[in-house]
XYZ file of C-alpha atoms in Angstrom:
667
model
C -12.055 -1.715 45.513
C -14.456 -4.251 43.997
C -16.778 -1.407 42.947
C -13.913 0.380 41.185
C -12.946 -2.837 39.380
C -16.549 -3.383 38.277
C -16.788 0.200 36.993
C -13.528 -0.160 35.062
C -14.744 -3.458 33.609
C -18.091 -1.987 32.499
C -16.356 1.058 30.981
C -14.148 -1.296 28.969
C -17.137 -3.387 27.871
C -19.000 -0.291 26.718
C -15.954 1.143 24.922
C -15.282 -2.085 23.040
C -18.957 -2.499 22.124
C -19.002 1.056 20.835
C -15.814 0.389 18.842
C -17.253 -2.836 17.420
C -20.465 -1.089 16.360
C -18.484 1.687 14.657
C -16.242 -0.856 12.941
C -18.661 -3.638 11.920
C -21.983 -1.868 11.513
C -21.353 1.792 10.772
C -18.093 1.414 8.799
C -16.680 4.357 10.742
C -13.908 3.063 13.062
C -12.420 5.326 15.717
C -9.903 2.844 17.132
C -7.023 1.002 15.440
C -7.138 -2.794 15.217
C -4.095 -3.051 17.459
C -5.663 -0.887 20.165
C -8.897 -2.920 20.005
C -6.962 -6.190 20.275
C -5.021 -4.892 23.281
C -8.164 -3.780 25.137
C -10.006 -6.977 24.188
C -7.223 -9.048 25.728
C -7.348 -6.866 28.842
C -11.087 -7.579 29.092
C -10.506 -11.328 28.690
C -7.920 -11.184 31.473
C -10.349 -9.380 33.805
C -13.096 -11.922 33.115
C -10.820 -14.919 33.625
C -9.549 -13.450 36.923
C -13.085 -12.812 38.238
C -15.905 -14.814 36.602
C -18.521 -12.796 38.525
C -17.599 -9.697 36.508
C -18.836 -11.062 33.191
C -22.019 -9.518 31.800
C -24.243 -10.881 28.992
C -23.428 -7.969 26.714
C -19.633 -8.406 26.952
C -17.998 -8.345 23.489
C -16.358 -11.664 24.411
C -19.827 -13.231 24.062
C -20.345 -12.199 20.472
C -18.612 -12.208 17.097
C -19.724 -9.043 15.338
C -22.257 -6.277 16.006
C -25.948 -5.417 15.768
C -27.752 -5.343 12.415
C -27.460 -2.045 10.614
C -30.742 -0.226 10.085
C -32.037 -0.703 6.543
C -31.100 -4.374 6.120
C -33.234 -7.433 6.844
C -32.053 -10.038 9.324
C -30.908 -13.454 8.112
C -30.443 -16.366 10.508
C -27.463 -18.564 9.660
C -28.195 -22.298 9.415
C -24.850 -22.953 11.081
C -23.135 -20.450 13.357
C -20.355 -18.411 11.723
C -17.562 -18.733 14.243
C -14.743 -16.332 14.965
C -11.145 -17.351 15.667
C -8.881 -17.059 18.661
C -6.042 -14.594 18.053
C -2.320 -15.129 18.550
C 0.273 -12.355 18.485
C 3.389 -14.507 18.904
C 4.443 -17.633 17.005
C 4.796 -19.387 20.355
C 1.096 -18.802 21.043
C 0.190 -20.593 17.795
C 2.334 -23.561 18.741
C 0.907 -23.642 22.280
C -2.665 -23.523 20.895
C -2.241 -26.741 18.892
C -0.085 -28.433 21.531
C -3.134 -28.290 23.831
C -4.948 -30.830 21.628
C -5.342 -34.277 23.183
C -3.903 -35.924 20.076
C -0.926 -35.418 17.760
C -2.158 -34.193 14.318
C -0.955 -36.534 11.586
C -2.340 -34.618 8.605
C -0.256 -31.492 9.025
C -1.480 -27.888 8.881
C -2.606 -25.346 6.301
C -1.602 -21.682 6.672
C -3.880 -19.260 4.755
C -3.715 -15.514 4.191
C -6.176 -13.802 6.546
C -7.828 -11.307 4.201
C -8.789 -7.994 5.800
C -12.351 -7.758 4.542
C -15.913 -8.625 5.509
C -17.026 -12.225 6.182
C -20.120 -13.304 4.219
C -22.192 -16.461 3.779
C -23.530 -17.211 0.275
C -26.427 -19.646 -0.132
C -27.015 -21.667 -3.315
C -30.268 -23.561 -3.923
C -29.844 -26.445 -6.368
C -26.795 -24.676 -7.768
C -28.338 -21.218 -8.176
C -27.388 -18.123 -6.195
C -30.157 -17.500 -3.681
C -29.055 -15.310 -0.811
C -26.051 -13.705 0.876
C -25.597 -12.387 4.386
C -22.868 -10.791 6.481
C -21.624 -12.610 9.556
C -23.350 -10.155 11.922
C -23.249 -11.598 15.449
C -22.423 -15.079 14.164
C -25.985 -16.356 14.386
C -27.836 -13.576 12.547
C -26.440 -11.381 9.775
C -27.508 -8.685 7.331
C -29.187 -9.581 4.048
C -26.838 -8.255 1.337
C -28.091 -10.530 -1.442
C -28.360 -7.929 -4.206
C -25.062 -6.295 -3.338
C -23.034 -9.516 -3.165
C -24.464 -10.513 -6.552
C -22.540 -7.546 -8.052
C -19.156 -8.991 -6.997
C -17.958 -10.326 -10.317
C -15.857 -13.264 -9.128
C -18.806 -14.855 -7.274
C -20.591 -17.398 -9.547
C -24.340 -16.941 -9.802
C -24.754 -20.554 -10.846
C -22.836 -23.710 -9.881
C -23.922 -26.661 -12.066
C -22.149 -29.116 -9.746
C -24.734 -28.284 -7.043
C -27.822 -28.647 -9.286
C -28.878 -31.940 -7.656
C -28.353 -30.629 -4.122
C -30.531 -28.482 -1.882
C -29.093 -25.608 0.125
C -25.305 -25.288 0.039
C -23.423 -22.424 1.688
C -20.105 -20.946 0.617
C -18.341 -18.860 3.227
C -15.570 -16.398 2.577
C -14.360 -12.817 2.623
C -15.426 -9.850 0.518
C -12.515 -7.444 0.177
C -11.316 -4.435 -1.792
C -7.985 -4.691 -3.689
C -5.485 -1.968 -2.834
C -5.610 -0.547 -6.361
C -9.408 -0.162 -6.165
C -9.115 1.323 -2.656
C -6.663 4.000 -3.812
C -8.772 4.823 -6.878
C -11.910 5.075 -4.740
C -10.285 7.473 -2.276
C -8.916 9.594 -5.140
C -12.459 9.988 -6.476
C -13.805 10.819 -3.005
C -11.094 13.439 -2.547
C -12.077 15.148 -5.784
C -15.767 15.131 -4.857
C -15.119 16.349 -1.319
C -16.408 13.147 0.309
C -15.004 11.657 3.506
C -12.120 9.282 2.771
C -12.181 5.630 3.778
C -9.608 4.866 6.461
C -8.530 1.506 5.044
C -9.522 -1.154 2.474
C -11.526 -3.148 5.021
C -13.511 -0.067 5.990
C -14.084 0.694 2.291
C -15.151 -2.888 1.522
C -17.672 -2.883 4.370
C -19.054 0.504 3.344
C -19.301 -0.610 -0.278
C -21.063 -3.891 0.529
C -23.613 -2.180 2.779
C -24.832 0.343 0.230
C -28.611 0.487 -0.068
C -28.129 0.984 -3.817
C -26.497 -2.120 -5.399
C -25.322 0.012 -8.343
C -22.929 1.813 -6.013
C -21.638 -1.522 -4.722
C -21.116 -2.712 -8.292
C -18.962 0.338 -9.077
C -16.525 -0.263 -6.225
C -14.580 -3.266 -7.586
C -15.147 -5.629 -4.659
C -13.618 -9.122 -4.775
C -14.233 -12.404 -2.936
C -12.135 -15.245 -1.529
C -13.922 -18.473 -0.502
C -12.572 -20.640 2.322
C -15.371 -22.964 3.544
C -18.484 -24.950 2.537
C -21.391 -25.882 4.796
C -24.717 -27.588 4.113
C -23.294 -30.706 2.448
C -23.978 -34.023 4.192
C -20.415 -35.034 3.330
C -17.637 -32.980 1.784
C -16.200 -34.396 -1.459
C -12.673 -33.809 -0.111
C -11.042 -34.858 3.129
C -8.447 -32.101 3.670
C -8.314 -28.295 3.740
C -5.686 -28.183 0.989
C -7.997 -30.193 -1.302
C -10.914 -27.892 -0.428
C -9.016 -25.024 -2.068
C -8.756 -26.999 -5.315
C -12.424 -27.983 -5.103
C -13.591 -24.389 -4.554
C -11.448 -23.171 -7.445
C -12.927 -25.850 -9.693
C -16.379 -24.476 -8.825
C -15.322 -21.022 -10.020
C -14.243 -19.343 -6.762
C -10.905 -17.836 -5.865
C -9.369 -18.894 -2.551
C -6.743 -17.249 -0.331
C -3.102 -18.099 -0.892
C -2.013 -20.914 1.410
C 0.866 -23.212 2.293
C 0.896 -26.679 3.804
C 3.308 -27.457 6.653
C 4.034 -30.825 8.220
C 4.593 -29.687 11.808
C 3.385 -26.632 13.677
C 6.946 -25.390 14.383
C 7.260 -24.677 10.647
C 4.785 -21.798 10.965
C 7.655 -19.533 12.067
C 9.192 -19.760 8.571
C 5.823 -18.920 6.951
C 5.446 -15.857 9.198
C 8.959 -14.682 8.330
C 8.288 -15.063 4.595
C 4.947 -13.240 4.658
C 6.479 -10.290 6.526
C 8.826 -9.809 3.545
C 6.111 -10.282 0.900
C 3.235 -8.452 2.589
C 3.806 -5.062 0.965
C 3.825 -6.592 -2.538
C 0.395 -8.242 -2.192
C -2.467 -6.656 -4.194
C -4.734 -6.793 -1.121
C -4.490 -6.193 2.619
C -3.966 -9.065 5.016
C -4.045 -8.609 8.775
C -2.713 -12.050 9.607
C -2.501 -15.733 8.810
C -5.047 -18.457 9.617
C -3.499 -21.719 10.766
C -5.785 -24.773 10.480
C -5.573 -28.499 10.943
C -5.423 -29.883 7.411
C -7.483 -33.037 8.019
C -11.260 -32.549 8.327
C -11.428 -35.710 10.429
C -8.924 -34.176 12.837
C -10.848 -30.868 12.814
C -13.969 -32.775 13.847
C -12.033 -34.575 16.576
C -10.640 -31.294 17.931
C -14.134 -29.745 18.185
C -15.263 -26.278 19.253
C -15.453 -23.949 22.205
C -18.460 -21.634 22.653
C -17.548 -19.234 19.861
C -14.272 -20.499 18.380
C -12.960 -23.739 16.834
C -10.169 -25.637 18.573
C -8.678 -26.582 15.191
C -7.880 -23.078 13.823
C -6.290 -19.881 15.104
C -5.527 -16.451 13.603
C -1.948 -15.194 13.869
C -2.195 -11.376 13.784
C 0.558 -9.564 11.883
C 1.891 -6.220 13.182
C -0.445 -3.408 12.129
C 0.488 -1.216 9.165
C -2.213 1.255 10.183
C -2.807 2.888 13.548
C -4.378 5.924 15.133
C -2.318 8.768 16.561
C -2.575 12.530 17.025
C -1.485 15.500 14.883
C 0.392 17.728 17.348
C 1.384 20.369 14.803
C 1.606 21.182 11.086
C 5.021 22.439 9.969
C 5.988 23.662 6.495
C 9.171 22.551 4.735
C 10.800 23.972 1.611
C 12.081 21.604 -1.081
C 14.848 22.092 -3.631
C 12.374 23.493 -6.208
C 10.944 25.964 -3.703
C 7.668 24.080 -3.201
C 6.442 24.544 0.371
C 4.945 21.313 1.727
C 2.894 20.806 4.912
C 4.101 18.056 7.246
C 2.053 16.479 10.034
C 4.104 16.289 13.231
C 2.612 13.233 14.899
C 2.492 11.770 18.362
C 5.127 9.033 17.817
C 3.508 5.708 16.925
C 5.052 2.342 16.008
C 3.742 0.914 12.730
C 5.102 -2.369 11.432
C 8.309 -2.120 13.460
C 9.044 1.538 12.598
C 8.360 4.560 14.820
C 6.482 7.157 12.744
C 6.733 10.784 13.853
C 6.052 12.736 10.648
C 4.000 12.374 7.467
C 3.818 14.673 4.442
C 0.410 16.127 3.534
C 1.495 17.347 0.048
C -0.438 20.650 -0.076
C -3.111 22.741 1.634
C -5.802 21.438 -0.728
C -5.182 17.877 0.443
C -5.500 18.985 4.063
C -8.871 20.556 3.260
C -10.099 17.569 1.213
C -9.254 15.212 4.047
C -10.747 17.584 6.612
C -7.664 17.519 8.862
C -7.164 19.808 11.851
C -4.307 20.319 14.298
C -5.110 18.208 17.351
C -7.031 15.590 15.353
C -6.782 11.893 16.104
C -6.027 10.382 12.692
C -5.542 7.073 10.942
C -1.923 6.696 9.819
C -0.781 4.037 7.381
C 2.599 3.078 5.960
C 1.909 2.982 2.232
C 3.628 -0.074 0.764
C 4.954 -0.688 4.298
C 7.328 2.247 3.738
C 5.938 5.794 3.406
C 3.856 7.169 6.309
C 0.523 8.565 5.142
C -2.282 10.287 7.048
C -5.501 8.740 5.730
C -8.358 10.515 7.512
C -9.401 12.111 10.821
C -11.391 10.200 13.448
C -14.124 12.807 13.762
C -15.827 10.994 16.670
C -12.747 11.734 18.815
C -12.871 15.509 18.377
C -13.174 17.577 21.558
C -13.693 21.047 20.075
C -10.118 22.122 20.828
C -8.845 21.249 17.347
C -7.570 24.099 15.158
C -8.006 24.773 11.446
C -4.809 24.565 9.380
C -3.899 27.864 7.695
C -1.514 28.164 4.750
C 1.553 30.404 5.314
C 2.016 33.663 3.445
C 5.809 33.739 3.796
C 8.586 31.219 3.282
C 9.314 29.525 6.641
C 13.063 29.594 5.847
C 13.857 32.964 4.191
C 10.587 34.863 4.876
C 10.049 35.719 1.188
C 6.425 36.132 0.103
C 5.098 32.836 -1.308
C 3.499 32.530 -4.740
C 0.869 30.054 -5.924
C 1.953 27.526 -8.533
C -1.479 27.127 -10.138
C -0.418 24.218 -12.350
C 0.669 22.103 -9.377
C -1.690 23.553 -6.734
C 1.372 24.337 -4.628
C 2.880 27.258 -2.745
C 6.413 28.176 -3.850
C 9.227 30.314 -2.539
C 10.402 32.505 -5.464
C 13.752 33.409 -3.826
C 16.487 31.642 -5.835
C 18.911 32.158 -2.929
C 16.599 30.629 -0.318
C 18.896 28.440 1.837
C 16.420 25.540 1.739
C 16.366 25.549 -2.081
C 20.146 25.775 -2.306
C 20.846 22.972 0.186
C 18.012 20.836 -1.221
C 19.388 21.008 -4.758
C 22.901 20.118 -3.532
C 21.625 17.135 -1.512
C 19.719 15.918 -4.585
C 22.809 16.342 -6.770
C 24.953 14.295 -4.366
C 22.308 11.582 -3.787
C 22.828 7.927 -4.724
C 20.870 8.216 -7.991
C 22.730 11.406 -8.855
C 26.507 11.810 -8.469
C 26.515 9.396 -5.480
C 28.850 11.440 -3.248
C 29.037 9.652 0.095
C 29.371 12.070 3.016
C 27.266 14.904 1.572
C 24.011 14.326 3.417
C 21.507 16.843 4.749
C 23.430 17.900 7.878
C 26.786 18.147 6.114
C 25.358 20.217 3.250
C 23.596 22.599 5.659
C 26.800 23.058 7.677
C 28.932 23.740 4.590
C 26.340 26.167 3.241
C 26.230 28.081 6.532
C 30.030 28.344 6.371
C 29.724 29.874 2.900
C 31.721 27.112 1.229
C 28.828 25.476 -0.629
C 26.419 27.788 -2.465
C 25.819 25.755 -5.629
C 26.467 22.240 -6.921
C 29.563 23.491 -8.752
C 31.093 24.507 -5.403
C 31.326 20.819 -4.472
C 34.459 20.577 -6.617
C 36.076 23.479 -4.765
C 35.661 21.994 -1.270
C 39.239 20.667 -1.469
C 40.349 24.317 -1.110
C 38.858 24.313 2.425
C 40.235 20.978 3.691
C 42.514 22.501 6.330
C 39.744 24.656 7.817
C 37.137 21.902 7.558
C 39.317 19.354 9.374
C 39.515 21.738 12.326
C 35.735 22.005 12.674
C 33.922 20.083 15.408
C 32.492 16.846 14.065
C 34.811 16.856 11.061
C 37.916 14.773 11.605
C 40.797 14.457 9.171
C 39.617 10.949 8.229
C 36.018 11.962 7.432
C 37.179 14.978 5.401
C 39.608 12.760 3.476
C 36.787 10.285 2.665
C 34.546 13.125 1.475
C 37.199 14.553 -0.856
C 37.866 11.029 -2.160
C 34.139 10.557 -2.925
C 34.010 13.934 -4.677
C 37.030 13.064 -6.849
C 35.467 9.705 -7.726
C 32.273 11.479 -8.876
C 34.168 13.497 -11.521
C 33.485 10.709 -14.036
C 29.711 10.462 -14.344
C 27.152 8.757 -16.554
C 25.084 11.295 -18.471
C 21.773 9.916 -17.168
C 22.994 10.314 -13.568
C 24.053 13.900 -14.239
C 20.669 14.720 -15.792
C 18.853 13.280 -12.776
C 21.208 15.128 -10.404
C 20.501 18.511 -12.017
C 16.948 18.310 -10.664
C 15.139 19.464 -13.807
C 11.410 19.750 -13.100
C 9.480 16.585 -14.155
C 12.666 14.733 -15.163
C 13.112 11.711 -12.931
C 15.374 8.682 -13.176
C 13.527 7.054 -16.101
C 13.260 10.146 -18.324
C 16.881 11.040 -17.571
C 17.820 7.644 -19.012
C 15.663 8.176 -22.103
C 17.180 11.615 -22.741
C 20.689 10.227 -22.300
C 20.026 7.637 -25.029
C 19.105 10.348 -27.531
C 21.217 13.458 -26.775
C 24.618 14.650 -25.633
C 24.698 17.518 -23.141
C 25.430 20.021 -25.927
C 22.595 18.664 -28.079
C 20.146 18.715 -25.168
C 20.907 22.339 -24.325
C 20.015 23.287 -27.930
C 17.076 20.884 -28.428
C 13.736 22.463 -29.349
C 10.395 21.166 -27.943
C 9.610 19.224 -31.131
C 12.804 17.187 -30.819
C 12.090 16.479 -27.149
C 8.463 15.392 -27.556
C 9.514 12.854 -30.199
C 10.821 10.742 -27.306
C 8.348 8.310 -25.699
C 7.135 9.651 -22.347
C 7.990 13.305 -22.965
C 5.066 15.625 -23.505
C 4.736 19.378 -23.813
C 5.014 20.006 -20.048
C 8.249 18.049 -19.649
C 9.711 19.584 -22.823
C 8.952 23.053 -21.468
C 10.639 22.185 -18.126
C 13.793 21.089 -19.943
C 13.846 24.204 -22.143
C 13.223 26.487 -19.154
C 16.050 24.891 -17.193
C 18.683 25.243 -19.910
C 17.577 28.744 -20.947
C 17.935 30.058 -17.368
C 21.193 32.127 -17.240
C 21.940 31.149 -13.627
C 21.527 27.444 -14.401
C 23.762 27.767 -17.472
C 26.440 29.540 -15.433
C 26.492 26.726 -12.856
C 26.439 24.092 -15.631
C 29.373 25.750 -17.424
C 31.390 25.506 -14.196
C 30.346 21.880 -13.709
C 31.311 20.803 -17.219
C 34.873 21.979 -16.584
C 35.048 19.608 -13.606
C 33.293 16.505 -14.976
C 33.960 13.785 -17.532
C 30.632 12.564 -18.933
C 30.154 9.045 -20.296
C 27.308 8.369 -22.703
C 25.259 5.219 -23.380
C 24.851 3.802 -26.866
C 22.521 5.984 -28.900
C 19.029 4.491 -29.068
C 18.358 2.789 -32.397
C 14.869 1.357 -32.143
C 15.005 -0.136 -35.640
C 17.317 -2.892 -34.332
C 15.074 -3.787 -31.367
C 12.945 -6.947 -31.608
C 9.709 -5.271 -30.473
C 10.196 -2.127 -32.541
C 6.871 -0.693 -33.717
C 4.791 -2.854 -31.359
C 2.441 -1.261 -28.818
C 1.462 -3.125 -25.641
C -1.158 -2.561 -22.951
C -0.462 -4.284 -19.610
C -3.372 -5.188 -17.325
C -4.277 -7.519 -14.466
C -2.237 -9.132 -11.710
C 1.076 -10.528 -13.023
C 3.825 -12.490 -11.294
C 5.904 -9.301 -11.033
C 5.017 -5.580 -10.884
C 3.783 -4.222 -14.243
C 6.671 -1.749 -14.314
C 9.126 -4.616 -14.814
C 7.250 -5.841 -17.905
C 6.918 -2.267 -19.196
C 10.658 -1.701 -18.826
C 11.379 -4.969 -20.674
C 9.093 -3.985 -23.548
C 10.689 -0.544 -23.840
C 14.192 -2.002 -23.692
C 13.239 -4.200 -26.650
C 11.982 -1.214 -28.651
C 8.259 -1.531 -27.966
C 5.838 1.054 -26.607
C 3.537 0.753 -23.585
C 0.150 2.446 -23.560
C -2.365 2.827 -20.737
C -5.457 2.253 -22.899
C -6.504 -0.208 -25.598
C -7.029 1.278 -29.080
C -6.825 0.257 -32.733
C -3.093 1.001 -32.557
C -2.559 -1.616 -29.820
C -0.776 -4.761 -31.020
C -0.921 -6.850 -27.839
C -2.666 -6.808 -24.454
C -0.473 -8.546 -21.864
C -3.035 -9.769 -19.327
C -2.717 -11.307 -15.877
C -5.473 -12.363 -13.494
C -8.438 -10.032 -12.851
C -7.726 -8.070 -16.026
C -11.114 -6.313 -16.120
C -12.579 -4.035 -18.790
C -9.460 -3.846 -20.974
C -10.077 -7.428 -22.077
C -13.556 -6.485 -23.292
C -12.112 -3.540 -25.208
C -9.451 -5.815 -26.735
C -12.124 -8.292 -27.859
C -14.203 -5.464 -29.317
C -11.232 -4.201 -31.365
C -9.861 -7.690 -32.175
C -6.591 -6.952 -30.384
C -4.533 -10.042 -29.539
C -4.465 -10.898 -25.796
C -1.447 -12.802 -24.457
C -0.450 -14.095 -21.027
C 3.015 -14.059 -19.437
C 4.130 -17.338 -21.004
C 2.936 -16.225 -24.442
C 4.826 -12.942 -23.962
C 8.027 -14.865 -23.232
C 7.471 -17.045 -26.296
C 6.862 -13.933 -28.422
C 10.159 -12.399 -27.283
C 11.991 -15.685 -27.863
C 10.510 -16.015 -31.346
C 11.496 -12.446 -32.259
C 15.025 -13.027 -30.988
C 15.346 -16.168 -33.138
C 14.113 -14.261 -36.208
C 16.934 -11.735 -35.939
């Protein structure tokens, strides 16, 4: 029995060491963070139950991993500690309640950035060296690469009279940069990064600093060592001090008592998806440095700080099958049928893969273990396969030749790199277009969801969107069907009758015209009536901001199709359309002004763009001589340089508000 326990323990030690090496050194993880944490805790439990089991190479004895080949070793002057982990708020409270004194200075709760810990050394105020954490005592020399991270100062005048001072923090990759990097790698056929942390580590460990410089890495500072005495006495003041030196620090909040951490956790769960970077938790620290010193350290962790780990938004699971679904436009899309996995409180079973080219770019196979992420904490996305987990039984994904619903031969839509079903009567296309028409952003007909539409179509009562307004002819038969009571049928008919008066922009969206979404439907509604739009030529359409030749062609094709016109003629006899005020940009306060929006603002850029357009202005993606203003937030980047080069006025959020207020007062 003891032999079996020892073997199990050693297997777990070896597995976790292998996972740590893949994660920290090789930037090629094969295990999710949650799975690693679970196994690590299991190992801790085994070691605490039987102290004789513990071996010197247990991952509980170290912080990181071995030095990657190609980098010099750097010994840290002071050990870079790791933190104990907590997975419940109660564990955080229990951790601090074990102290032999009651903290009087309160606590600081910081965002735990999901990146790579580094130590930066300054000699008399000048950047000298940088190293990764490594095993906590010895790290990798990444001096040249860290110097390319633009928000790390290369000189700190305040340290000019001091010797060696060390700034510790986290190198990370913003989500925007991560997505852009993976898009480039897809196009070039390179292996995709599984997550921003993996990408940041891979970018920092490039042997060519030029590659590192191109990746858009960022840095948050959170500690200083090497000073005989810190110029501040609390963690909250350290943030201000570091910022004054030119560093950025993680977002943080101060709380008076440890029980208040529950509120912070609740708030961050709601805000997490809106952050411009990944966090995997919160770091809770004693605020007072005197109290930190009094609390002391264990072998590898401080007794004055703990990491609260948030639920993972990325995990590993298995692709059991690839199925193909047909949308309302006939596009046939591959869907990964996954081994069910819980991500951030939601069980994920399926994820779209968009098209066969994406499957090939990502190198996915049926049977693969894959990284799955909920993009924006909402949409499941398969990031990349874990190639180290392949057994040889995986199967290549083949594109279908026939429609999986009606068996018609598929055609290639070269413009969109998609397979399409050409059969206009394909049941999936018919039901998909009706569901879209009845959706909340369309006619908003409650009770006409996917299952109801499919049932009514199978019965032959619903073959086009115009048939919706003839369902009242089938009330008696429908009420007798299983699952359709008199009450539910009555509610459906009531919702249909209510939808007879419709805003023009909602009708345009509901029609499902290719490339015309909610925003463009609104823009078209401001400029045309239905009769005018059906007769509009491409030149009239492209005069509207946001409509190019492709969209204009889609609109023309839709209204020139005899079958579409026949359905529309039937619809117009059933509906009363209301129109918005015609757009008159000459009365708008920002008429004739072109804006470029860049950097991190207090709200998503789309909100500012919508405001500008509502006030008659235009929004462009690039700075040119025609640009009137660049609205810039933090970390604005190259667009500021271009604005300076062209003498374009740069304004911040407050200046934008003042500009709008001034224009309003002038009118």
